[in-house]
Short mmCIF file of C-alpha atoms in Angstrom, two decimals:
data_model
loop_
_atom_site.label_atom_id
_atom_site.label_comp_id
_atom_site.label_asym_id
_atom_site.label_seq_id
_atom_site.Cartn_x
_atom_site.Cartn_y
_atom_site.Cartn_z
CA GLY D 9 -10.17 -33.82 5.97
CA GLY D 10 -12.11 -31.82 3.45
CA ARG D 11 -10.39 -28.52 4.31
CA GLY D 12 -13.43 -26.38 3.63
CA GLY D 13 -13.10 -27.00 -0.08
CA GLY D 14 -16.44 -25.67 -1.16
CA ARG D 15 -16.42 -22.58 0.97
CA GLY D 16 -16.67 -19.59 -1.27
CA GLY D 17 -15.92 -21.72 -4.28
CA GLY D 18 -12.39 -22.43 -3.22
CA GLY D 19 -11.02 -18.98 -3.82
CA GLY D 20 -13.84 -16.91 -2.48
CA GLY D 21 -13.83 -14.15 -5.06
CA PHE D 22 -10.10 -14.07 -4.77
CA LYS D 23 -9.19 -14.83 -8.33
CA SER D 24 -9.29 -11.72 -10.39
CA PRO D 25 -11.57 -11.58 -13.41
CA ARG D 26 -8.43 -12.32 -15.37
CA GLY D 27 -8.38 -15.81 -13.98
CA GLY D 28 -5.52 -15.37 -11.59
CA ARG D 29 -2.79 -15.92 -14.18
CA GLY D 30 -0.35 -18.07 -12.28
CA GLY D 31 1.08 -15.34 -10.13
CA MET D 32 -1.94 -15.58 -7.94
CA ARG D 33 -0.96 -18.79 -6.24
CA GLY D 34 0.14 -16.47 -3.47
CA GLY D 35 -3.24 -15.58 -2.23
CA ARG D 36 -5.97 -18.12 -1.89
CA GLY D 37 -5.15 -19.25 1.64
CA GLY D 38 -7.43 -19.09 4.58
CA ARG D 39 -9.92 -21.77 3.54
CA GLY D 40 -10.83 -24.08 6.33
CA GLY D 41 -7.54 -25.84 6.74
CA MET D 42 -5.81 -22.62 7.52
CA ARG D 43 -8.10 -22.03 10.49
CA GLY D 44 -6.57 -24.78 12.58
CA GLY D 45 -3.47 -22.73 13.14
CA LYS D 46 -1.31 -25.84 13.30
CA LYS D 47 -1.06 -26.53 9.58
CA VAL D 48 -0.10 -22.98 8.71
CA ILE D 49 3.28 -21.48 9.39
CA ILE D 50 3.62 -17.70 9.47
CA GLU D 51 7.00 -16.39 8.34
CA GLY D 52 8.24 -12.83 8.41
CA HIS D 53 8.65 -11.31 4.95
CA ARG D 54 11.85 -9.33 4.37
CA HIS D 55 9.66 -6.22 4.58
CA GLU D 56 9.19 -5.70 8.30
CA GLY D 57 5.53 -5.96 9.34
CA VAL D 58 4.61 -8.08 6.30
CA PHE D 59 4.26 -11.86 6.59
CA ILE D 60 3.82 -14.97 4.49
CA ALA D 61 1.39 -17.68 5.52
CA ARG D 62 2.79 -20.99 4.33
CA GLY D 63 0.10 -23.62 3.96
CA LYS D 64 -1.30 -25.61 1.09
CA GLU D 65 -0.93 -22.38 -0.84
CA ASP D 66 1.21 -19.45 0.26
CA ALA D 67 -0.43 -16.10 0.97
CA LEU D 68 0.84 -12.61 1.70
CA VAL D 69 -0.64 -11.51 5.05
CA THR D 70 -0.53 -8.71 7.62
CA LYS D 71 -1.16 -8.97 11.36
CA ASN D 72 -4.73 -7.81 12.00
CA MET D 73 -4.83 -4.58 14.04
CA ALA D 74 -8.53 -5.25 14.70
CA PRO D 75 -8.79 -9.01 15.35
CA GLY D 76 -12.14 -10.53 14.44
CA ASP D 77 -12.75 -7.91 11.77
CA ALA D 78 -12.46 -8.23 7.99
CA VAL D 79 -12.37 -4.98 6.02
CA TYR D 80 -13.30 -6.06 2.47
CA GLY D 81 -14.27 -9.71 2.80
CA GLU D 82 -10.66 -10.91 2.91
CA LYS D 83 -9.75 -14.26 4.44
CA ARG D 84 -8.40 -14.29 7.98
CA ILE D 85 -6.00 -16.81 9.44
CA SER D 86 -5.69 -17.44 13.14
CA VAL D 87 -2.45 -18.97 14.38
CA GLU D 88 -1.73 -20.28 17.86
CA ASP D 89 1.74 -20.33 19.39
CA GLU D 90 3.01 -22.89 21.92
CA THR D 91 1.37 -21.01 24.79
CA ASN D 92 -2.02 -21.06 23.00
CA VAL D 93 -1.91 -17.32 22.32
CA LYS D 94 -3.84 -16.62 19.11
CA THR D 95 -2.72 -14.09 16.52
CA GLU D 96 -4.92 -13.21 13.58
CA TYR D 97 -3.57 -12.37 10.13
CA ARG D 98 -5.42 -11.04 7.07
CA VAL D 99 -4.72 -12.24 3.54
CA TRP D 100 -3.54 -9.36 1.33
CA ASN D 101 -4.84 -9.70 -2.21
CA PRO D 102 -2.46 -8.28 -4.86
CA PHE D 103 -5.33 -7.92 -7.32
CA ARG D 104 -7.02 -5.52 -4.91
CA SER D 105 -3.91 -3.63 -3.75
CA LYS D 106 -1.10 -2.05 -5.76
CA LEU D 107 1.20 -2.17 -2.75
CA ALA D 108 0.66 -5.93 -2.32
CA ALA D 109 1.27 -6.36 -6.07
CA ALA D 110 4.56 -4.43 -5.76
CA ILE D 111 5.66 -6.56 -2.80
CA LEU D 112 4.88 -9.81 -4.62
CA GLY D 113 6.59 -8.34 -7.67
CA GLY D 114 9.78 -8.22 -5.60
CA VAL D 115 10.12 -4.51 -4.82
CA ASP D 116 13.34 -3.81 -2.91
CA LYS D 117 12.12 -1.37 -0.23
CA ILE D 118 8.67 -0.07 0.70
CA TYR D 119 9.77 2.03 3.71
CA ILE D 120 6.38 1.39 5.32
CA LYS D 121 7.19 -0.47 8.52
CA PRO D 122 6.16 -0.68 12.19
CA GLY D 123 6.11 2.70 13.93
CA VAL D 124 6.28 4.97 10.89
CA LYS D 125 3.88 7.77 9.94
CA VAL D 126 2.39 7.55 6.47
CA LEU D 127 0.41 10.12 4.48
CA TYR D 128 -1.72 8.07 2.09
CA LEU D 129 -3.25 9.94 -0.87
CA GLY D 130 -6.12 8.26 -2.69
CA ALA D 131 -7.23 6.09 0.21
CA ALA D 132 -10.51 5.06 -1.51
CA SER D 133 -12.55 2.70 0.69
CA GLY D 134 -9.56 1.79 2.83
CA THR D 135 -8.62 -1.62 1.40
CA THR D 136 -4.86 -1.04 1.15
CA VAL D 137 -4.98 1.53 3.95
CA SER D 138 -6.17 -1.21 6.33
CA HIS D 139 -3.08 -3.31 5.52
CA VAL D 140 -0.80 -0.27 5.89
CA SER D 141 -2.48 0.24 9.28
CA ASP D 142 -1.63 -3.39 10.16
CA ILE D 143 2.00 -2.88 9.12
CA VAL D 144 2.69 0.39 10.96
CA GLY D 145 0.87 -0.96 14.01
CA PRO D 146 -0.18 0.83 17.19
CA GLU D 147 2.96 3.00 17.30
CA GLY D 148 2.50 4.19 13.71
CA LEU D 149 -0.06 6.46 12.00
CA VAL D 150 -1.80 6.53 8.63
CA TYR D 151 -3.24 9.86 7.49
CA ALA D 152 -5.66 8.66 4.81
CA VAL D 153 -6.83 11.29 2.30
CA GLU D 154 -9.79 10.57 0.02
CA PHE D 155 -11.84 13.10 -1.95
CA SER D 156 -14.88 10.96 -2.77
CA HIS D 157 -17.52 11.15 -0.06
CA ARG D 158 -18.87 7.78 -1.04
CA SER D 159 -15.53 6.00 -0.57
CA GLY D 160 -14.89 8.27 2.38
CA ARG D 161 -17.83 6.78 4.27
CA ASP D 162 -16.28 3.31 4.01
CA LEU D 163 -12.89 4.73 4.97
CA ILE D 164 -14.34 6.36 8.10
CA ASN D 165 -15.90 3.02 9.08
CA VAL D 166 -12.54 1.26 8.68
CA ALA D 167 -10.92 3.96 10.84
CA LYS D 168 -13.49 3.46 13.63
CA LYS D 169 -11.96 0.07 14.41
CA ARG D 170 -8.35 1.13 13.79
CA THR D 171 -7.10 3.90 16.01
CA ASN D 172 -3.98 4.50 13.89
CA ILE D 173 -5.96 5.64 10.81
CA ILE D 174 -6.93 9.31 10.55
CA PRO D 175 -9.44 9.65 7.71
CA ILE D 176 -9.39 12.98 5.84
CA ILE D 177 -12.11 13.64 3.29
CA GLU D 178 -10.39 16.34 1.26
CA ASP D 179 -8.90 17.00 -2.17
CA ALA D 180 -5.21 16.04 -2.14
CA ARG D 181 -4.62 18.90 -4.60
CA HIS D 182 -5.04 21.28 -1.66
CA PRO D 183 -2.81 19.93 1.11
CA GLN D 184 -3.04 23.13 3.12
CA LYS D 185 -6.69 22.23 3.86
CA TYR D 186 -5.64 19.42 6.17
CA ARG D 187 -2.68 21.14 7.82
CA MET D 188 -4.47 21.13 11.18
CA LEU D 189 -4.73 17.33 11.06
CA VAL D 190 -1.47 16.13 9.55
CA GLY D 191 2.03 16.29 11.03
CA MET D 192 5.32 15.55 9.30
CA VAL D 193 5.47 12.02 7.90
CA ASP D 194 8.15 9.44 7.10
CA VAL D 195 6.47 8.06 3.99
CA LEU D 196 4.15 9.56 1.38
CA PHE D 197 2.08 7.02 -0.56
CA ALA D 198 0.04 8.12 -3.58
CA ASP D 199 -2.49 6.19 -5.62
CA VAL D 200 -4.64 9.01 -6.93
CA ALA D 201 -4.92 8.04 -10.63
CA GLN D 202 -5.06 11.66 -11.80
CA PRO D 203 -3.23 13.13 -14.81
CA ASP D 204 -1.45 15.64 -12.53
CA GLN D 205 -0.60 13.10 -9.84
CA ALA D 206 3.14 13.93 -9.88
CA ARG D 207 2.23 17.52 -8.98
CA ILE D 208 -0.20 16.32 -6.28
CA LEU D 209 2.54 14.12 -4.78
CA ALA D 210 5.05 17.01 -4.88
CA LEU D 211 2.66 19.52 -3.23
CA ASN D 212 2.05 17.10 -0.37
CA ALA D 213 5.74 16.25 -0.06
CA HIS D 214 6.65 19.93 0.26
CA HIS D 215 4.07 20.32 3.03
CA TYR D 216 4.41 17.10 5.01
CA LEU D 217 7.29 14.81 3.99
CA LYS D 218 10.42 14.89 6.13
CA ASN D 219 13.71 15.61 4.43
CA GLN D 220 15.20 12.25 3.42
CA GLY D 221 11.70 10.79 3.81
CA HIS D 222 10.44 8.37 1.19
CA PHE D 223 7.65 8.26 -1.35
CA VAL D 224 5.77 5.45 -3.06
CA ILE D 225 3.61 6.35 -6.07
CA SER D 226 1.44 4.12 -8.20
CA ILE D 227 1.31 5.33 -11.80
CA LYS D 228 -1.46 4.21 -14.14
CA ALA D 229 -0.23 4.98 -17.64
CA ASN D 230 -3.52 5.37 -19.47
CA CYS D 231 -4.77 7.77 -16.84
CA ILE D 232 -1.99 10.21 -17.73
CA ASP D 233 -1.86 9.70 -21.50
CA SER D 234 -3.88 6.90 -23.05
CA THR D 235 -2.24 7.40 -26.46
CA ALA D 236 1.41 7.00 -25.42
CA GLU D 237 3.43 3.88 -24.72
CA PRO D 238 3.32 3.09 -20.99
CA GLU D 239 7.14 3.08 -20.74
CA LYS D 240 7.26 6.61 -22.16
CA VAL D 241 4.58 7.78 -19.72
CA PHE D 242 6.49 6.30 -16.76
CA ALA D 243 9.73 7.98 -17.92
CA GLU D 244 7.98 11.37 -18.24
CA GLU D 245 6.45 11.05 -14.76
CA ILE D 246 9.86 10.24 -13.29
CA LYS D 247 11.25 13.43 -14.85
CA LYS D 248 8.48 15.44 -13.20
CA LEU D 249 9.27 13.86 -9.83
CA GLN D 250 12.99 14.59 -10.17
CA ALA D 251 12.23 18.25 -10.86
CA GLU D 252 10.51 18.39 -7.44
CA LYS D 253 13.41 16.88 -5.45
CA LEU D 254 11.66 13.51 -5.42
CA LYS D 255 14.49 11.19 -6.41
CA PRO D 256 13.27 7.86 -7.77
CA GLN D 257 15.34 4.85 -6.73
CA GLU D 258 13.22 2.02 -7.99
CA GLN D 259 10.53 1.37 -10.56
CA ILE D 260 8.54 -1.85 -10.82
CA THR D 261 5.67 -2.85 -13.10
CA LEU D 262 2.69 -4.58 -11.53
CA GLU D 263 2.22 -7.46 -13.99
CA PRO D 264 0.48 -9.88 -13.73
CA TYR D 265 -1.78 -8.13 -11.22
CA GLU D 266 -2.37 -4.83 -13.05
CA ARG D 267 -1.80 -3.88 -16.66
CA ASP D 268 0.27 -0.82 -17.57
CA HIS D 269 0.83 0.19 -13.96
CA ALA D 270 4.14 0.99 -12.33
CA VAL D 271 5.11 1.73 -8.77
CA VAL D 272 7.96 4.20 -8.28
CA ILE D 273 9.74 4.47 -4.94
CA GLY D 274 12.32 6.99 -3.89
CA THR D 275 13.70 9.60 -1.50
CA TYR D 276 12.73 13.22 -0.95
CA ARG D 277 15.52 15.79 -0.77
CA ALA D 278 18.17 13.06 -0.66
CA VAL D 279 21.51 14.09 0.82
CA LYS D 280 23.97 14.76 -1.99
CA LYS D 281 26.97 12.48 -1.78
CA ASP D 282 30.21 14.47 -1.57
CA LYS D 283 32.36 13.98 -4.60
CA LYS D 284 35.52 12.10 -3.75
CA GLU D 285 38.59 14.33 -3.70
#
């Protein structure tokens, strides 16, 4: 029965300008047929707090912390269990979120899970932040730092409906400015797209990241050096992180969702393994 075919032209602005390039089959769920809740099966992803909606097309989703509310026009899927209890999920578009792109790219660990505290640098309008808020849930916290007042207004509006987001309109280059707001965190996420972003990440780690805590950084090559090969840029950035006790464990490129982007994930002040006698 017609599953809402025409609504929003089928993908509702979901396909990226680059035409979706195959990899996007993950996302276009939520049209009509997904509303019924019977045709769609929600499965847990191996990353705790992240889910896959299996329907006509599979979609990456998070459980909506603010049911009934979309943050950036994303599709929502309502699923009923046997006892008629409804749970709402939001489709997570990898073309709009580097973290979603990394997850669909098969990243091993994201360390962002229910109950953790995250310091998020470069929160922008709160698109990815809203999904991180969904993942960490009511027991977790997201300290969301954004320097632009224009994006900050949107971020503050997102935080109004989500009690676990603390919006901070400050320059992430000066972490001491928000010391009255931020406690120690389990995970530091950075998507600041600045040439000195490794230094910005390190400054914030030294202030707020627990020992043996984890970091996730999105690196946009041309933002650091538009003349160099992306691989060389990524390698240089990793060296800078290592010098600051940020030990990278994993690097993943974000094709086909972003060009010349990598996400690097690792541990802060990792415990040195004793050499075997």
